[in-house]
Structures are given as C-alpha cells and as structure tokens.
Amino acid sequence: MNQAVISCLHANLPAVEAVLKDIELQGITNITCLGDLVGYGPQPNEVIELIKEKKIATCQGCWDEDVVDGLDACDCSYPSQIAERRGHFAHQWTTEKLTKENKDFLANLPYSIRKDKCLFVHGSPNSQHEYLLPDMDAFAALERVENAKAEILFCGHTHQPYIRELANGSIAVKVKNSGSKDIQKKEMNLPMRRIVNAGSVGEPRHGGTKATYVVYNDITDDVKIREVEYDIELTCKAIINAGLPPIFAWRLKNGFEFAERAEDASHVCER
Amino acid sequence: MIERWALISGLKGDLDTYELIQKDLKKTPGNITLFVLGDMIGPEKNCNKLLHRLINPKSNDLQPWCIYGWWEEQILLESGYRGNQRAEALRINKGEEVVKSLINAVDKSFLDWIAALQFGFVELDCGLIHGSSKDVGDDLTLDTPPLTLLDRLTRLQVNRLFTARSTQQFHLELTEGILNSEVHDLTGNHKKEQKVPQKAVIGVGAGKNYTLYDVGTDNTQFVRAGYQSEKKKNGFGLHF
Ligand SMILES: [Zn+2]
Ligand SMILES: [Zn+2]
C-alpha cells in the first residue's frame, strides 16, 4: 500500500494544502509527518491546526522542539551569522504567535514513530538537529539506521529529498595483541539499509521552488519523490505582511538560496 | 628517542597504584607522555590525595595530562555544574549511598579543576577520550559492533581511538571496509563505493592495568603496574 511521508512544513499553509491535495488525489490515506510544522513561514497556527484536523501522525522537528524548549540548535545549523540572526528572529516571532494549545501540541509530539521495519524521525535517530545529508559518510549513515534497529529510516531536516541505498558492505577486523598466539581475524557482512529523506513541503532547498515529499509503497518497497506546485505568491505576501525577513519570501520564490546551505556536509552534529 | 604514550584510567582515588605506575614509567625506555583518561575519582576511596598529586606533581613525576571521565561527570552533575541536571542515572542505578560517598570522597576545592578538564585530546591522528565523542559513558569493547566503532572514529575524525570506559584492554584493528552507496535525488542517480582506511580502537584498561603505546610502530603493550619490577628479567614489552 502507498503511504506518504511529509516533512518540514514550516508554517507555509498554501504549500501544505497543495501537498495534502496531491496525496488525496492519489488515494493515499496513510500519511506520516516528520516535524518542523513551524518556523520561517507565516502561518504556524493554521498549519498545526490542519495537521491536527487531519490526524496526521507527526514526530517533533527541530523547530517544534526549540519553540517549546528554547533554542538548542548548534552553530552547525546556520551557515553564517546573518542566517543565524534571521533564524533567531523567526524563532521569536513564531514563539509569540503560537497559541498555548498549539505549543502544547508541539511539546507532546514524539521524537520518533516506528512502523514495522520503518523508523520515522526528523533529523536522525540521535537528535532532531542532526543532518543526514545525502553525501554523509556511508558507514556513519548506515550506523544511524542499524543502531535504530530499522531497515528503512525516514528523515527530513535537510530539506533536500533523496533515497539512499547502502548495500554490499563489509568490515574486516583483527584483534591485535590479544595474548593468544593466533591472530584473530573476522569479516562481517553489513546489511542493506535505506535512508529516505522526505525533503520539505514548506521551505524547499533542493534547487527548485516546488514542495517536495515522498510516497513509499510498503509492499514493493518502492519510494518516489513527488514535486508539487503551490501558490508561492500567496505565502510570500503573507511573509512580508507578517513582518518576517523578506529573504524568506525571496528564497521560496527563487528556489535554492546557496548561502543558506550547511557548509560542511560531513559535519556530525553532536546534539 | 622512541616516543611512547602511557595511557591510564580508573584510578578512583588510588594514589598507591598511581605511584606504582609512576615508578614503572621511570624504568620504561623512551620519551614518555602520560595521559590519564578520566575516572581519577570514584566513590570507594577518599580521592583528595591523588587529586592533589595530579595537580601538583612531585619533581620526579612524569607530568600527567588528564581528561575527565564518567565519575567526574557524575560529581559535576551532582554539584550543579551542569545546570539543573543531577546525577540521576547514578542515583537510580547505584542508590543514594553511592552518590553520597562520591560527594564525600572529593573535597569541593577540587571541583573547579575537574570542571576545567577537557573532554578528550586529539594527538596526531589519535583520539584519546574516556568513552567516546558520542558520550563519556560510551562503553566500547571488543564486542561492540564494528560499525559503531567506525562511527565513533568518524565523529572524531581520527584513525585511532583510545578509550577507557569499559576498563578492558584490547586493540582492535578495522583492517578493511567497503560499502556501496547509491543516492537517488531529483537530479538523478549517484553511485559511490566507500572504503575504510585502516583504523583501530584501543581499550586502555583501568587501575593497575594500563597501556603503553609506541607512536612510531603503532604497537600497544598492555601492562600491569608493578609487574615489570617483579619480572625484571623479562624486561619491557611483556603482553599482559
Ligand atoms: Zn526543517
Ligand atoms: Zn529541522
């Protein structure tokens, strides 16, 4: 059966509505959301209420956590100081706008959702703030899935959708200096695992302007990345009217803003 | 002169063992650097004399380079050095008595020194740490999945990781590794084969059991304090 996985809605209501419509048109009713309902965008309460109304299973994103618990993002989250300042401003704006009820909703979201062999998280099984980028060290990426005892790990947070298959792996080890005369050697085969990044509905950073999400078929194990057009102008106007930094509108309209890309793709966030 | 590291941990206030190790090291050939990988303190013994000695080495002592360990983390937690957190894991696992014993074993005047200790050292391409860069309590052993060991090495971006938390002595080499990665995104398919260069994780032991590392040859020697002087004839390099 097909199921949809969405992430990083970022208070962009027109994008969320367009994606939910696209999902509905395919007859998909099973939807999982990987968090970041709020942040950057102008309609945090509206997006949360829509998710609540549709009863979409959701895990807590980095923004959802920070809006409730205070800023926890390590410096790696921001590529420059100006980006960090803008981020902090959006954080404060969102905190002020959210109703108490919606803050409570975000506070009570689970870190992860497990369904059979699939694990759904926002950043990584370690933290909502860790980026699993597509070119992350392959062994470290495999470790994240294996340690979480999953076969397919669904994540978001990078805003770049991808499907990564890690296969045909092996590690050979040798025990040195064990005291026994024979050198102990072992070779282990590593299991095949996949990481699926659902991209971003409300704040795409994949180079285009369309909202992205993924459709997973749990029978064939097939994953497809979907791109959906939405009324960008509407969101941009709402960003300006809300007094949020105009660059948030600019980058939605123009697609990828290169300056906002995390600089070190191999960085392993310790949080 | 041969460059050697002596790696010790888990003294838990035992000044006698520390003195025995200092005595050993004086007889060990080479230019030796002494690293103390945490757990200088513990709940079993009064630790003040050992701490005083580590901070103020005797004139003929090898200078100890210390980092903090799991027990140091517990006392810092309990003493309010980590915000509102307390040593709850210790309290739940070992009980209130042990928490009290730990607090009583260390004079408050040492806490600032403990709090200023580093989490780990990176020397050459080696990481020296109590547990791992993931967690001070990370218990790495010979039985830890190699994928996990590789992850801990990657996090520190080192080729060798010296760890102490498990108290075990071992030298595990990751001699070879290969993994195929295929990424499908909106721009197409990207295939890559990743290989691991040779890497190693070394458990340095605890208390009387410590490790000598020969930087030039990448060889370890597992030593028991006092053992060399007892078996003088066999000299340096006995595997324990
Ligand atoms: Zn996000
Ligand atoms: Zn995020």
Coordinates of C-alpha atoms and ligand atoms in Angstrom, one line a residue:
Chain A
M1 CA 0.0 0.0 0.0
N2 CA 1.2 3.5 -0.7
Q3 CA 1.9 5.8 2.1
A4 CA 3.0 9.4 2.1
V5 CA 5.8 10.9 4.2
I6 CA 6.0 14.7 4.5
S7 CA 8.4 16.9 6.4
C8 CA 9.4 20.5 7.1
L9 CA 6.1 22.2 6.6
H10 CA 7.5 25.4 8.1
A11 CA 4.2 27.3 8.5
N12 CA 3.6 27.5 4.8
L13 CA -0.1 26.9 4.6
P14 CA -0.6 27.1 0.8
A15 CA 2.2 24.5 0.3
V16 CA 0.8 22.2 2.9
E17 CA -2.7 22.4 1.4
A18 CA -1.3 21.7 -2.1
V19 CA 0.7 18.6 -0.9
L20 CA -2.3 17.2 1.0
K21 CA -4.4 17.6 -2.1
D22 CA -1.8 15.8 -4.2
I23 CA -1.7 13.0 -1.7
E24 CA -5.5 12.8 -1.7
L25 CA -5.7 12.7 -5.5
Q26 CA -3.6 9.5 -5.4
G27 CA -6.0 7.9 -3.0
I28 CA -3.4 7.8 -0.2
T29 CA -4.8 8.0 3.3
N30 CA -1.7 6.9 5.3
I31 CA 0.4 10.0 6.0
T32 CA 3.4 10.4 8.4
C33 CA 4.8 13.8 9.1
L34 CA 8.5 14.3 10.2
G35 CA 8.0 17.6 12.0
D36 CA 9.1 21.2 11.6
L37 CA 5.5 22.3 11.4
V38 CA 6.6 25.8 12.2
G39 CA 9.5 28.2 11.7
Y40 CA 10.3 30.6 8.8
G41 CA 6.7 30.7 7.5
P42 CA 3.8 33.0 8.3
Q43 CA 1.0 30.5 9.3
P44 CA 2.2 28.4 12.2
N45 CA -1.1 28.1 14.0
E46 CA -3.0 27.3 10.8
V47 CA -0.6 24.6 9.8
I48 CA -0.7 22.9 13.2
E49 CA -4.5 23.0 13.2
L50 CA -4.6 21.4 9.8
I51 CA -2.3 18.6 10.9
K52 CA -4.5 18.1 14.0
E53 CA -7.7 18.1 12.0
K54 CA -6.3 15.5 9.5
K55 CA -5.0 13.4 12.4
I56 CA -1.6 13.0 10.7
A57 CA 0.9 11.1 12.8
T58 CA 3.7 13.5 13.4
C59 CA 7.1 13.5 15.1
Q60 CA 8.7 16.5 16.7
G61 CA 11.0 18.6 14.5
C62 CA 13.9 20.8 15.5
W63 CA 11.8 24.0 15.2
D64 CA 9.0 22.4 17.1
E65 CA 11.4 21.4 19.9
D66 CA 13.1 24.8 20.0
V67 CA 9.9 26.8 20.1
V68 CA 8.9 24.8 23.1
D69 CA 12.2 24.3 24.9
G70 CA 14.2 27.4 23.8
L71 CA 16.9 27.4 21.1
D72 CA 19.0 24.3 21.1
A73 CA 20.4 24.3 17.5
C74 CA 24.2 24.1 17.5
D75 CA 26.1 26.5 15.3
C76 CA 26.2 24.0 12.5
S77 CA 22.6 24.6 11.8
Y78 CA 23.4 28.0 10.3
P79 CA 26.0 28.6 7.6
S80 CA 26.5 32.3 8.5
Q81 CA 25.9 34.7 11.4
I82 CA 23.4 36.6 9.4
A83 CA 21.5 33.4 8.7
E84 CA 21.6 32.6 12.4
R85 CA 20.2 36.1 13.3
R86 CA 17.4 35.7 10.8
G87 CA 16.7 32.2 12.3
H88 CA 16.6 33.6 15.8
F89 CA 14.2 36.4 14.7
A90 CA 11.8 33.8 13.1
H91 CA 12.1 31.7 16.3
Q92 CA 11.0 34.6 18.4
W93 CA 8.2 35.6 16.0
T94 CA 6.8 32.1 16.0
T95 CA 7.0 31.7 19.8
E96 CA 4.9 34.9 20.1
K97 CA 2.4 33.9 17.5
L98 CA 1.7 30.4 18.7
T99 CA -1.3 29.7 20.9
K100 CA -0.8 27.9 24.1
E101 CA -2.8 25.0 22.9
N102 CA -0.6 24.6 19.8
K103 CA 2.6 25.0 21.8
D104 CA 1.4 22.1 24.0
F105 CA 0.7 20.1 20.9
L106 CA 4.2 20.6 19.7
A107 CA 5.6 19.8 23.1
N108 CA 3.9 16.5 23.2
L109 CA 5.0 15.2 19.8
P110 CA 7.1 12.0 19.9
Y111 CA 10.7 12.0 18.8
S112 CA 10.2 9.1 16.5
I113 CA 7.5 6.8 15.1
R114 CA 8.1 3.2 14.4
K115 CA 6.0 1.1 12.0
D116 CA 7.4 -2.4 11.4
K117 CA 10.8 -2.1 9.7
C118 CA 10.4 1.7 9.2
L119 CA 11.5 4.3 11.6
F120 CA 10.4 7.9 11.2
V121 CA 12.4 10.7 12.7
H122 CA 13.0 14.4 12.0
G123 CA 16.8 14.7 11.8
S124 CA 18.4 11.4 12.8
P125 CA 17.7 8.8 15.5
N126 CA 20.2 10.7 17.7
S127 CA 18.7 14.1 17.5
Q128 CA 16.2 16.4 15.8
H129 CA 19.2 18.6 15.0
E130 CA 21.4 16.2 13.2
Y131 CA 21.6 16.4 9.4
L132 CA 21.7 13.2 7.5
L133 CA 22.9 14.7 4.2
P134 CA 23.0 12.6 1.1
D135 CA 26.8 12.6 0.9
M136 CA 27.4 11.9 4.6
D137 CA 30.0 9.2 5.3
A138 CA 28.3 6.0 4.2
F139 CA 29.3 3.9 7.2
A140 CA 28.1 6.6 9.6
A141 CA 24.9 6.8 7.7
L142 CA 24.4 3.0 7.9
E143 CA 25.2 3.1 11.6
R144 CA 22.3 5.5 12.2
V145 CA 19.9 3.1 10.6
E146 CA 21.4 -0.1 12.2
N147 CA 21.6 1.4 15.7
A148 CA 18.0 2.4 15.4
K149 CA 17.1 -1.2 14.5
A150 CA 15.3 -0.2 11.4
E151 CA 15.5 -1.3 7.8
I152 CA 14.3 2.0 6.3
L153 CA 14.9 5.3 8.1
F154 CA 12.7 8.2 7.0
C155 CA 14.1 11.6 7.9
G156 CA 13.7 15.2 6.9
H157 CA 15.5 18.3 8.3
T158 CA 17.9 18.8 5.3
H159 CA 15.1 20.0 3.1
Q160 CA 16.7 18.0 0.3
P161 CA 14.7 14.9 -0.7
Y162 CA 16.7 11.8 -1.5
I163 CA 16.7 8.0 -1.3
R164 CA 19.9 6.4 -0.3
E165 CA 20.6 2.7 -0.5
L166 CA 23.6 1.4 1.4
A167 CA 24.4 -2.1 0.2
N168 CA 27.1 -4.8 -0.2
G169 CA 29.0 -3.6 2.8
S170 CA 31.6 -5.5 4.8
I171 CA 34.1 -4.8 7.5
A172 CA 37.1 -6.9 8.4
V173 CA 38.6 -6.7 11.9
K174 CA 41.7 -8.1 13.5
V175 CA 42.3 -8.4 17.2
K176 CA 45.9 -7.4 17.9
N177 CA 47.9 -8.1 20.9
S178 CA 45.3 -10.4 22.5
G179 CA 47.8 -12.5 24.3
S180 CA 46.9 -15.6 22.3
K181 CA 49.2 -16.7 19.6
D182 CA 46.8 -16.9 16.7
I183 CA 45.8 -13.6 15.2
Q184 CA 42.1 -13.3 15.4
K185 CA 40.5 -12.1 12.2
K186 CA 36.9 -11.6 11.4
E187 CA 35.0 -10.4 8.4
M188 CA 31.4 -9.2 8.7
N189 CA 28.8 -8.5 6.0
L190 CA 26.8 -5.4 6.6
P191 CA 23.0 -5.5 6.0
M192 CA 21.4 -3.5 3.2
R193 CA 19.6 -0.4 4.6
R194 CA 17.9 2.6 3.2
I195 CA 17.6 6.3 4.2
V196 CA 14.7 8.2 2.7
N197 CA 14.7 11.9 3.1
A198 CA 11.2 13.4 2.6
G199 CA 12.5 16.9 1.6
S200 CA 10.4 19.9 2.5
V201 CA 6.9 20.9 1.9
G202 CA 7.1 24.5 3.1
E203 CA 10.7 25.5 2.6
P204 CA 12.4 23.5 -0.2
R205 CA 16.1 23.7 -0.6
H206 CA 16.6 21.3 -3.5
G207 CA 17.2 23.9 -6.2
G208 CA 13.6 24.3 -7.3
T209 CA 10.6 26.1 -5.9
K210 CA 8.2 23.1 -5.7
A211 CA 7.2 21.5 -2.5
T212 CA 8.6 18.0 -2.1
Y213 CA 7.6 14.8 -0.3
V214 CA 7.8 11.1 -0.8
V215 CA 5.5 8.2 -1.5
Y216 CA 6.5 4.8 -0.1
N217 CA 5.0 1.5 -1.2
D218 CA 5.3 -0.9 1.7
I219 CA 4.7 -3.9 -0.5
T220 CA 7.1 -3.2 -3.3
D221 CA 9.5 -1.1 -1.1
D222 CA 9.5 1.4 -3.9
V223 CA 10.0 5.1 -3.0
K224 CA 9.1 8.1 -5.2
I225 CA 9.9 11.7 -4.7
R226 CA 7.0 14.0 -5.5
E227 CA 7.2 17.6 -6.5
V228 CA 4.1 19.8 -6.1
E229 CA 3.4 23.3 -7.3
Y230 CA 1.6 25.7 -5.0
D231 CA 0.7 29.4 -4.8
I232 CA 4.1 30.7 -3.8
E233 CA 3.0 34.4 -4.2
L234 CA 0.4 33.8 -1.5
T235 CA 2.9 32.6 1.0
C236 CA 5.4 35.4 0.0
K237 CA 2.8 38.1 0.6
A238 CA 1.9 36.6 4.0
I239 CA 5.6 36.6 4.9
I240 CA 6.0 40.3 4.1
N241 CA 2.7 41.2 5.8
A242 CA 3.8 39.3 8.9
G243 CA 7.0 41.4 9.1
L244 CA 9.2 38.3 8.7
P245 CA 12.6 38.8 7.0
P246 CA 11.9 39.3 3.2
I247 CA 14.6 36.9 2.3
F248 CA 12.4 34.1 3.5
A249 CA 10.0 35.1 0.7
W250 CA 12.8 35.6 -1.8
R251 CA 14.2 32.1 -1.4
L252 CA 10.8 30.5 -1.7
K253 CA 10.3 32.4 -5.0
N254 CA 13.7 31.7 -6.4
G255 CA 14.3 28.2 -5.1
F256 CA 17.6 27.3 -3.5
E257 CA 19.5 30.1 -1.7
F258 CA 23.0 28.9 -1.8
A259 CA 24.1 31.0 1.1
E260 CA 21.8 29.0 3.4
R261 CA 23.4 25.7 2.7
A262 CA 25.2 24.0 5.5
E263 CA 28.8 24.3 4.7
D264 CA 30.3 21.1 5.9
A265 CA 28.2 18.2 4.6
S266 CA 30.2 15.7 6.7
H267 CA 29.6 17.5 9.9
V268 CA 28.1 15.2 12.5
C269 CA 26.0 17.2 14.9
E270 CA 26.6 16.1 18.5
R271 CA 23.2 17.3 19.8
Chain B
M1 CA 64.4 8.5 21.3
I2 CA 61.4 6.3 21.0
E3 CA 58.2 8.2 21.6
R4 CA 55.8 6.3 23.9
W5 CA 52.5 7.2 25.5
A6 CA 51.4 5.7 28.8
L7 CA 47.6 5.6 29.0
I8 CA 46.0 5.1 32.4
S9 CA 42.4 5.4 33.7
G10 CA 40.1 4.4 36.5
L11 CA 42.5 5.2 39.4
K12 CA 39.4 6.2 41.5
G13 CA 41.5 7.8 44.2
D14 CA 44.1 5.1 44.4
L15 CA 47.3 7.0 45.0
D16 CA 49.3 3.8 45.6
T17 CA 48.6 2.5 42.2
Y18 CA 49.4 5.9 40.6
E19 CA 52.8 5.9 42.4
L20 CA 53.4 2.3 41.3
I21 CA 52.7 3.4 37.7
Q22 CA 55.0 6.4 38.0
K23 CA 57.7 4.1 39.3
D24 CA 57.2 1.7 36.3
L25 CA 57.4 4.5 33.8
K26 CA 60.7 5.8 35.2
K27 CA 62.1 2.4 34.2
T28 CA 60.4 2.3 30.8
P29 CA 62.7 3.4 28.0
G30 CA 61.7 6.1 25.6
N31 CA 60.3 9.6 25.8
I32 CA 57.0 9.1 27.6
T33 CA 53.9 11.2 27.8
L34 CA 51.4 10.2 30.5
F35 CA 47.7 10.5 29.7
V36 CA 45.1 10.0 32.4
L37 CA 41.8 9.2 30.7
G38 CA 39.4 10.0 33.4
D39 CA 37.9 8.3 36.5
M40 CA 40.6 9.7 38.7
I41 CA 37.8 9.8 41.3
G42 CA 35.2 7.3 42.5
P43 CA 33.0 6.6 45.5
E44 CA 35.1 3.9 47.1
K45 CA 38.1 5.9 48.4
N46 CA 39.0 9.4 49.5
C47 CA 40.4 10.9 46.3
N48 CA 41.9 14.1 47.7
K49 CA 45.5 12.9 48.0
L50 CA 45.5 11.6 44.4
L51 CA 43.9 14.7 43.0
H52 CA 46.4 16.9 44.9
R53 CA 49.3 14.8 43.4
L54 CA 47.9 15.0 39.9
I55 CA 47.5 18.8 40.2
N56 CA 50.9 19.2 41.9
P57 CA 53.2 16.5 40.5
K58 CA 56.4 15.7 42.5
S59 CA 59.6 16.9 40.9
N60 CA 60.4 13.5 39.6
D61 CA 56.9 12.6 38.5
L62 CA 56.0 12.4 34.8
Q63 CA 53.6 15.2 34.2
P64 CA 50.1 13.7 33.9
W65 CA 47.7 15.0 31.2
C66 CA 44.2 14.5 32.5
I67 CA 40.8 14.5 30.9
Y68 CA 37.6 13.8 32.7
G69 CA 35.7 10.5 32.9
W70 CA 32.3 9.1 33.8
W71 CA 32.8 9.6 37.6
E72 CA 34.0 13.1 37.1
E73 CA 30.8 13.8 35.1
Q74 CA 28.7 12.4 37.9
I75 CA 30.2 14.6 40.5
L76 CA 29.9 17.7 38.2
L77 CA 26.3 16.8 37.6
E78 CA 25.5 16.3 41.3
S79 CA 27.4 19.5 42.3
G80 CA 25.3 21.7 39.9
Y81 CA 28.0 22.2 37.2
R82 CA 25.5 21.1 34.5
G83 CA 22.6 23.4 35.1
N84 CA 19.6 21.8 36.7
Q85 CA 20.6 18.3 36.0
R86 CA 21.8 16.0 38.8
A87 CA 23.5 12.6 38.7
E88 CA 20.1 10.8 38.4
A89 CA 21.4 7.8 36.4
L90 CA 23.9 7.1 39.1
R91 CA 21.3 7.6 41.8
I92 CA 18.9 5.1 40.1
N93 CA 21.5 2.5 39.3
K94 CA 23.6 2.6 42.4
G95 CA 21.5 4.3 45.0
E96 CA 21.7 7.4 47.2
E97 CA 24.5 6.0 49.3
V98 CA 26.9 5.8 46.4
V99 CA 26.0 9.4 45.4
K100 CA 26.8 10.5 48.9
S101 CA 30.1 8.5 49.0
L102 CA 31.2 10.1 45.8
I103 CA 30.5 13.6 47.1
N104 CA 32.3 12.8 50.3
A105 CA 35.3 11.3 48.5
V106 CA 36.2 14.6 46.8
D107 CA 36.9 17.9 48.5
K108 CA 34.9 20.7 47.0
S109 CA 38.0 22.7 46.4
F110 CA 38.9 20.3 43.5
L111 CA 35.6 20.7 41.7
D112 CA 36.7 23.7 39.6
W113 CA 39.8 21.9 38.5
I114 CA 37.7 18.9 37.5
A115 CA 35.2 21.1 35.7
A116 CA 38.0 22.7 33.6
L117 CA 39.3 19.3 32.4
Q118 CA 39.0 18.6 28.7
F119 CA 36.6 16.0 27.3
G120 CA 39.4 14.5 25.2
F121 CA 42.7 15.0 23.4
V122 CA 43.5 14.7 19.7
E123 CA 47.2 13.8 19.3
L124 CA 48.5 13.2 15.8
D125 CA 45.7 11.1 14.2
C126 CA 44.6 9.6 17.5
G127 CA 41.7 10.5 19.7
L128 CA 42.2 10.0 23.5
I129 CA 38.9 10.0 25.4
H130 CA 37.2 8.3 28.3
G131 CA 34.2 6.9 26.5
S132 CA 33.8 8.2 23.0
S133 CA 33.0 11.5 21.4
K134 CA 29.3 10.5 21.5
D135 CA 29.2 10.1 25.2
V136 CA 31.6 10.0 28.2
G137 CA 29.8 6.8 29.2
D138 CA 30.1 5.1 25.9
D139 CA 31.2 1.6 26.7
L140 CA 33.3 0.4 23.8
T141 CA 34.6 -3.2 23.9
L142 CA 35.8 -6.0 21.6
D143 CA 32.1 -6.9 21.3
T144 CA 30.9 -3.5 20.1
P145 CA 29.7 -3.8 16.5
P146 CA 32.5 -2.6 14.2
L147 CA 30.0 -0.2 12.5
T148 CA 29.6 1.5 15.9
L149 CA 33.4 1.7 16.4
L150 CA 33.8 3.1 12.9
D151 CA 31.2 5.8 13.7
R152 CA 33.0 6.8 16.9
L153 CA 36.2 7.1 14.9
T154 CA 34.5 9.1 12.2
R155 CA 32.9 11.5 14.7
L156 CA 36.4 12.5 16.0
Q157 CA 38.0 12.2 12.5
V158 CA 40.8 10.1 13.8
N159 CA 42.4 6.8 12.8
R160 CA 42.9 5.5 16.3
L161 CA 40.7 5.9 19.3
F162 CA 41.9 5.2 22.8
T163 CA 39.0 4.6 25.2
A164 CA 38.8 3.7 28.8
R165 CA 35.2 3.4 29.9
S166 CA 34.9 -0.3 29.5
T167 CA 38.0 -0.8 31.7
Q168 CA 39.1 -3.6 29.3
Q169 CA 42.4 -3.8 27.5
F170 CA 42.1 -4.5 23.8
H171 CA 43.5 -3.4 20.4
L172 CA 41.0 -4.0 17.6
E173 CA 42.1 -3.1 14.1
L174 CA 39.5 -2.4 11.4
T175 CA 41.6 -3.6 8.6
E176 CA 39.2 -3.2 5.7
G177 CA 35.8 -1.9 4.9
I178 CA 33.7 -1.4 1.9
L179 CA 30.2 -0.1 1.3
N180 CA 28.2 0.8 -1.8
S181 CA 26.1 3.9 -1.6
E182 CA 23.6 4.9 -4.2
V183 CA 21.7 8.1 -3.9
H184 CA 18.7 8.9 -5.9
D185 CA 17.5 12.5 -5.9
L186 CA 15.8 15.0 -8.2
T187 CA 19.0 15.3 -10.3
G188 CA 19.4 11.6 -10.9
N189 CA 21.4 8.6 -9.5
H190 CA 24.7 8.9 -7.9
K191 CA 26.7 5.8 -7.1
K192 CA 29.8 5.7 -4.8
E193 CA 31.9 3.0 -3.4
Q194 CA 33.3 3.9 0.0
K195 CA 36.3 2.2 1.5
V196 CA 37.7 2.5 5.0
P197 CA 41.4 3.0 5.6
Q198 CA 42.9 1.0 8.4
K199 CA 41.7 2.3 11.8
A200 CA 41.8 1.0 15.3
V201 CA 40.1 1.2 18.7
I202 CA 42.2 0.6 21.8
G203 CA 40.9 -0.1 25.2
V204 CA 43.5 1.1 27.7
G205 CA 42.3 -0.7 30.9
A206 CA 41.8 0.7 34.4
G207 CA 43.5 0.9 37.7
K208 CA 46.7 -1.2 37.8
N209 CA 46.1 -2.3 34.1
Y210 CA 47.4 0.3 31.7
T211 CA 48.6 0.6 28.2
L212 CA 51.9 1.7 26.6
Y213 CA 51.6 2.9 23.0
D214 CA 54.6 3.1 20.8
V215 CA 53.8 6.0 18.5
G216 CA 56.4 5.1 15.8
T217 CA 55.4 1.4 15.3
D218 CA 51.7 1.7 16.3
N219 CA 52.2 -1.2 18.8
T220 CA 50.4 -1.4 22.1
Q221 CA 51.6 -3.1 25.3
F222 CA 49.2 -4.0 28.0
V223 CA 50.9 -3.7 31.3
R224 CA 50.1 -4.3 34.9
A225 CA 51.6 -1.9 37.4
G226 CA 54.4 -3.3 39.3
Y227 CA 54.6 -6.3 37.1
Q228 CA 57.8 -5.1 35.3
S229 CA 59.7 -4.7 38.5
E230 CA 58.6 -8.2 39.7
K231 CA 59.7 -9.8 36.5
K232 CA 62.8 -7.7 35.8
K233 CA 64.4 -10.3 33.7
N234 CA 61.8 -10.3 31.0
G235 CA 62.2 -6.5 30.7
F236 CA 59.9 -4.2 28.7
G237 CA 57.3 -5.3 26.3
L238 CA 55.5 -8.1 28.1
H239 CA 52.0 -8.7 27.0
F240 CA 49.6 -8.9 29.8
Ligands
ZN1 ZN 13.0 21.9 8.5
ZN2 ZN 14.7 20.7 11.2

